[in-house]
Amino acid sequence: MSIDNPTVNRWFADKAIDHIDHALGRPIYPLRETYRNHFATDANGARADEFNASPHWTKTGQRDDMAFYSVTQLGRQTLADHIASQPDPWQPFLVTFEGHTSIVPERTRAKAKYAYYLIVSDSWSELTFGTFCKRSTVRRAA
């Protein structure tokens, strides 16, 4: 996973968009480099037919009965536009604690702070959330 393009735990009701998001590894920034860009499916199936007919996909190979696809730039742009249109989109926040800053994708500043606290508290069991809040900052990443 790229530290410059963290992933999020999401899904989309629109399955065509969800497949693009899945192939890219569910990145917060679909237009940036992602740690993955592939989707494997049955070469003779309906999904392969859909991908072959779509400008969002390019076939990158086939082995036996499996076809492999990657998302095109148009597919990335379509995903980015879809994410931007969501009522409560994931956003990148910068959470700083003890001099270390991490990108935390979440929907609000408070959720980002709590998500990062959960990560830190896994290895620092005596750290309370109150202490963490006093010693940390959160801001929206550019």
C-alpha positions as protocol buffer text, in pm:
chain_id: "A"
residue {
  index: 1
  type: MET
  ca { x: 0 y: 0 z: 0 }
}
residue {
  index: 2
  type: SER
  ca { x: 126 y: 345 z: -86 }
}
residue {
  index: 3
  type: ILE
  ca { x: 154 y: 590 z: 200 }
}
residue {
  index: 4
  type: ASP
  ca { x: 64 y: 866 z: -48 }
}
residue {
  index: 5
  type: ASN
  ca { x: -256 y: 691 z: -152 }
}
residue {
  index: 6
  type: PRO
  ca { x: -407 y: 497 z: 138 }
}
residue {
  index: 7
  type: THR
  ca { x: -694 y: 257 z: 89 }
}
residue {
  index: 8
  type: VAL
  ca { x: -1039 y: 271 z: 243 }
}
residue {
  index: 9
  type: ASN
  ca { x: -1292 y: 9 z: 346 }
}
residue {
  index: 10
  type: ARG
  ca { x: -1590 y: 89 z: 122 }
}
residue {
  index: 11
  type: TRP
  ca { x: -1819 y: -52 z: -143 }
}
residue {
  index: 12
  type: PHE
  ca { x: -2051 y: 102 z: -400 }
}
residue {
  index: 13
  type: ALA
  ca { x: -2402 y: -11 z: -491 }
}
residue {
  index: 14
  type: ASP
  ca { x: -2318 y: 55 z: -856 }
}
residue {
  index: 15
  type: LYS
  ca { x: -2137 y: -272 z: -935 }
}
residue {
  index: 16
  type: ALA
  ca { x: -1954 y: -129 z: -1240 }
}
residue {
  index: 17
  type: ILE
  ca { x: -1802 y: 142 z: -1019 }
}
residue {
  index: 18
  type: ASP
  ca { x: -1738 y: -106 z: -738 }
}
residue {
  index: 19
  type: HIS
  ca { x: -1541 y: -333 z: -974 }
}
residue {
  index: 20
  type: ILE
  ca { x: -1320 y: -41 z: -1078 }
}
residue {
  index: 21
  type: ASP
  ca { x: -1266 y: 55 z: -714 }
}
residue {
  index: 22
  type: HIS
  ca { x: -1185 y: -306 z: -624 }
}
residue {
  index: 23
  type: ALA
  ca { x: -938 y: -344 z: -911 }
}
residue {
  index: 24
  type: LEU
  ca { x: -750 y: -33 z: -794 }
}
residue {
  index: 25
  type: GLY
  ca { x: -743 y: -150 z: -432 }
}
residue {
  index: 26
  type: ARG
  ca { x: -1005 y: 102 z: -308 }
}
residue {
  index: 27
  type: PRO
  ca { x: -773 y: 405 z: -304 }
}
residue {
  index: 28
  type: ILE
  ca { x: -863 y: 741 z: -155 }
}
residue {
  index: 29
  type: TYR
  ca { x: -719 y: 909 z: -468 }
}
residue {
  index: 30
  type: PRO
  ca { x: -817 y: 707 z: -778 }
}
residue {
  index: 31
  type: LEU
  ca { x: -624 y: 937 z: -1012 }
}
residue {
  index: 32
  type: ARG
  ca { x: -293 y: 882 z: -833 }
}
residue {
  index: 33
  type: GLU
  ca { x: -72 y: 577 z: -859 }
}
residue {
  index: 34
  type: THR
  ca { x: -228 y: 281 z: -679 }
}
residue {
  index: 35
  type: TYR
  ca { x: -63 y: -24 z: -531 }
}
residue {
  index: 36
  type: ARG
  ca { x: -266 y: -246 z: -764 }
}
residue {
  index: 37
  type: ASN
  ca { x: -459 y: -229 z: -1089 }
}
residue {
  index: 38
  type: HIS
  ca { x: -592 y: -566 z: -1193 }
}
residue {
  index: 39
  type: PHE
  ca { x: -908 y: -773 z: -1208 }
}
residue {
  index: 40
  type: ALA
  ca { x: -928 y: -1141 z: -1301 }
}
residue {
  index: 41
  type: THR
  ca { x: -1244 y: -1302 z: -1430 }
}
residue {
  index: 42
  type: ASP
  ca { x: -1369 y: -1597 z: -1633 }
}
residue {
  index: 43
  type: ALA
  ca { x: -1257 y: -1530 z: -1992 }
}
residue {
  index: 44
  type: ASN
  ca { x: -1583 y: -1671 z: -2130 }
}
residue {
  index: 45
  type: GLY
  ca { x: -1816 y: -1509 z: -1878 }
}
residue {
  index: 46
  type: ALA
  ca { x: -2056 y: -1216 z: -1890 }
}
residue {
  index: 47
  type: ARG
  ca { x: -1820 y: -993 z: -1689 }
}
residue {
  index: 48
  type: ALA
  ca { x: -1542 y: -1040 z: -1947 }
}
residue {
  index: 49
  type: ASP
  ca { x: -1791 y: -941 z: -2217 }
}
residue {
  index: 50
  type: GLU
  ca { x: -1883 y: -628 z: -2017 }
}
residue {
  index: 51
  type: PHE
  ca { x: -1518 y: -535 z: -1962 }
}
residue {
  index: 52
  type: ASN
  ca { x: -1432 y: -590 z: -2330 }
}
residue {
  index: 53
  type: ALA
  ca { x: -1715 y: -353 z: -2432 }
}
residue {
  index: 54
  type: SER
  ca { x: -1628 y: -86 z: -2172 }
}
residue {
  index: 55
  type: PRO
  ca { x: -1386 y: 206 z: -2218 }
}
residue {
  index: 56
  type: HIS
  ca { x: -1307 y: 173 z: -1845 }
}
residue {
  index: 57
  type: TRP
  ca { x: -1111 y: -152 z: -1891 }
}
residue {
  index: 58
  type: THR
  ca { x: -827 y: -285 z: -2101 }
}
residue {
  index: 59
  type: LYS
  ca { x: -748 y: -655 z: -2131 }
}
residue {
  index: 60
  type: THR
  ca { x: -391 y: -719 z: -2019 }
}
residue {
  index: 61
  type: GLY
  ca { x: -374 y: -1093 z: -2072 }
}
residue {
  index: 62
  type: GLN
  ca { x: -532 y: -1433 z: -2056 }
}
residue {
  index: 63
  type: ARG
  ca { x: -419 y: -1764 z: -1913 }
}
residue {
  index: 64
  type: ASP
  ca { x: -630 y: -2071 z: -1969 }
}
residue {
  index: 65
  type: ASP
  ca { x: -986 y: -1969 z: -1884 }
}
residue {
  index: 66
  type: MET
  ca { x: -893 y: -1655 z: -1685 }
}
residue {
  index: 67
  type: ALA
  ca { x: -884 y: -1307 z: -1842 }
}
residue {
  index: 68
  type: PHE
  ca { x: -696 y: -1020 z: -1677 }
}
residue {
  index: 69
  type: TYR
  ca { x: -794 y: -655 z: -1700 }
}
residue {
  index: 70
  type: SER
  ca { x: -667 y: -320 z: -1578 }
}
residue {
  index: 71
  type: VAL
  ca { x: -853 y: 7 z: -1530 }
}
residue {
  index: 72
  type: THR
  ca { x: -802 y: 275 z: -1795 }
}
residue {
  index: 73
  type: GLN
  ca { x: -750 y: 644 z: -1720 }
}
residue {
  index: 74
  type: LEU
  ca { x: -1116 y: 702 z: -1815 }
}
residue {
  index: 75
  type: GLY
  ca { x: -1215 y: 438 z: -1560 }
}
residue {
  index: 76
  type: ARG
  ca { x: -1007 y: 610 z: -1293 }
}
residue {
  index: 77
  type: GLN
  ca { x: -1171 y: 945 z: -1377 }
}
residue {
  index: 78
  type: THR
  ca { x: -1517 y: 788 z: -1366 }
}
residue {
  index: 79
  type: LEU
  ca { x: -1442 y: 648 z: -1019 }
}
residue {
  index: 80
  type: ALA
  ca { x: -1305 y: 983 z: -899 }
}
residue {
  index: 81
  type: ASP
  ca { x: -1620 y: 1161 z: -1025 }
}
residue {
  index: 82
  type: HIS
  ca { x: -1842 y: 903 z: -856 }
}
residue {
  index: 83
  type: ILE
  ca { x: -1658 y: 940 z: -524 }
}
residue {
  index: 84
  type: ALA
  ca { x: -1685 y: 1319 z: -543 }
}
residue {
  index: 85
  type: SER
  ca { x: -2062 y: 1293 z: -594 }
}
residue {
  index: 86
  type: GLN
  ca { x: -2117 y: 1087 z: -278 }
}
residue {
  index: 87
  type: PRO
  ca { x: -2298 y: 1267 z: 7 }
}
residue {
  index: 88
  type: ASP
  ca { x: -2046 y: 1162 z: 272 }
}
residue {
  index: 89
  type: PRO
  ca { x: -1721 y: 1086 z: 89 }
}
residue {
  index: 90
  type: TRP
  ca { x: -1407 y: 952 z: 248 }
}
residue {
  index: 91
  type: GLN
  ca { x: -1150 y: 1225 z: 294 }
}
residue {
  index: 92
  type: PRO
  ca { x: -779 y: 1217 z: 371 }
}
residue {
  index: 93
  type: PHE
  ca { x: -687 y: 1356 z: 714 }
}
residue {
  index: 94
  type: LEU
  ca { x: -339 y: 1410 z: 855 }
}
residue {
  index: 95
  type: VAL
  ca { x: -323 y: 1289 z: 1215 }
}
residue {
  index: 96
  type: THR
  ca { x: -12 y: 1387 z: 1408 }
}
residue {
  index: 97
  type: PHE
  ca { x: 83 y: 1217 z: 1735 }
}
residue {
  index: 98
  type: GLU
  ca { x: 419 y: 1217 z: 1911 }
}
residue {
  index: 99
  type: GLY
  ca { x: 582 y: 1392 z: 1615 }
}
residue {
  index: 100
  type: HIS
  ca { x: 464 y: 1136 z: 1359 }
}
residue {
  index: 101
  type: THR
  ca { x: 206 y: 1223 z: 1093 }
}
residue {
  index: 102
  type: SER
  ca { x: -2 y: 969 z: 906 }
}
residue {
  index: 103
  type: ILE
  ca { x: -270 y: 995 z: 640 }
}
residue {
  index: 104
  type: VAL
  ca { x: -593 y: 851 z: 775 }
}
residue {
  index: 105
  type: PRO
  ca { x: -887 y: 818 z: 534 }
}
residue {
  index: 106
  type: GLU
  ca { x: -1219 y: 872 z: 709 }
}
residue {
  index: 107
  type: ARG
  ca { x: -1542 y: 1067 z: 679 }
}
residue {
  index: 108
  type: THR
  ca { x: -1483 y: 1319 z: 960 }
}
residue {
  index: 109
  type: ARG
  ca { x: -1193 y: 1458 z: 1164 }
}
residue {
  index: 110
  type: ALA
  ca { x: -1325 y: 1288 z: 1476 }
}
residue {
  index: 111
  type: LYS
  ca { x: -1346 y: 948 z: 1305 }
}
residue {
  index: 112
  type: ALA
  ca { x: -993 y: 993 z: 1169 }
}
residue {
  index: 113
  type: LYS
  ca { x: -860 y: 1072 z: 1515 }
}
residue {
  index: 114
  type: TYR
  ca { x: -1033 y: 771 z: 1668 }
}
residue {
  index: 115
  type: ALA
  ca { x: -920 y: 539 z: 1385 }
}
residue {
  index: 116
  type: TYR
  ca { x: -559 y: 643 z: 1441 }
}
residue {
  index: 117
  type: TYR
  ca { x: -596 y: 606 z: 1818 }
}
residue {
  index: 118
  type: LEU
  ca { x: -705 y: 245 z: 1763 }
}
residue {
  index: 119
  type: ILE
  ca { x: -391 y: 180 z: 1558 }
}
residue {
  index: 120
  type: VAL
  ca { x: -160 y: 339 z: 1816 }
}
residue {
  index: 121
  type: SER
  ca { x: -332 y: 185 z: 2117 }
}
residue {
  index: 122
  type: ASP
  ca { x: -277 y: -165 z: 1979 }
}
residue {
  index: 123
  type: SER
  ca { x: 87 y: -135 z: 2078 }
}
residue {
  index: 124
  type: TRP
  ca { x: 48 y: 120 z: 2360 }
}
residue {
  index: 125
  type: SER
  ca { x: -218 y: -34 z: 2580 }
}
residue {
  index: 126
  type: GLU
  ca { x: -193 y: 216 z: 2865 }
}
residue {
  index: 127
  type: LEU
  ca { x: -265 y: 513 z: 2632 }
}
residue {
  index: 128
  type: THR
  ca { x: -615 y: 645 z: 2695 }
}
residue {
  index: 129
  type: PHE
  ca { x: -820 y: 811 z: 2426 }
}
residue {
  index: 130
  type: GLY
  ca { x: -832 y: 1131 z: 2635 }
}
residue {
  index: 131
  type: THR
  ca { x: -452 y: 1148 z: 2654 }
}
residue {
  index: 132
  type: PHE
  ca { x: -427 y: 1073 z: 2284 }
}
residue {
  index: 133
  type: CYS
  ca { x: -671 y: 1356 z: 2204 }
}
residue {
  index: 134
  type: LYS
  ca { x: -472 y: 1607 z: 2410 }
}
residue {
  index: 135
  type: ARG
  ca { x: -144 y: 1511 z: 2238 }
}
residue {
  index: 136
  type: SER
  ca { x: -264 y: 1474 z: 1879 }
}
residue {
  index: 137
  type: THR
  ca { x: -382 y: 1703 z: 1600 }
}
residue {
  index: 138
  type: VAL
  ca { x: -594 y: 1639 z: 1294 }
}
residue {
  index: 139
  type: ARG
  ca { x: -624 y: 1843 z: 977 }
}
residue {
  index: 140
  type: ARG
  ca { x: -766 y: 1787 z: 631 }
}
residue {
  index: 141
  type: ALA
  ca { x: -496 y: 1681 z: 385 }
}
residue {
  index: 142
  type: ALA
  ca { x: -463 y: 1880 z: 65 }
}
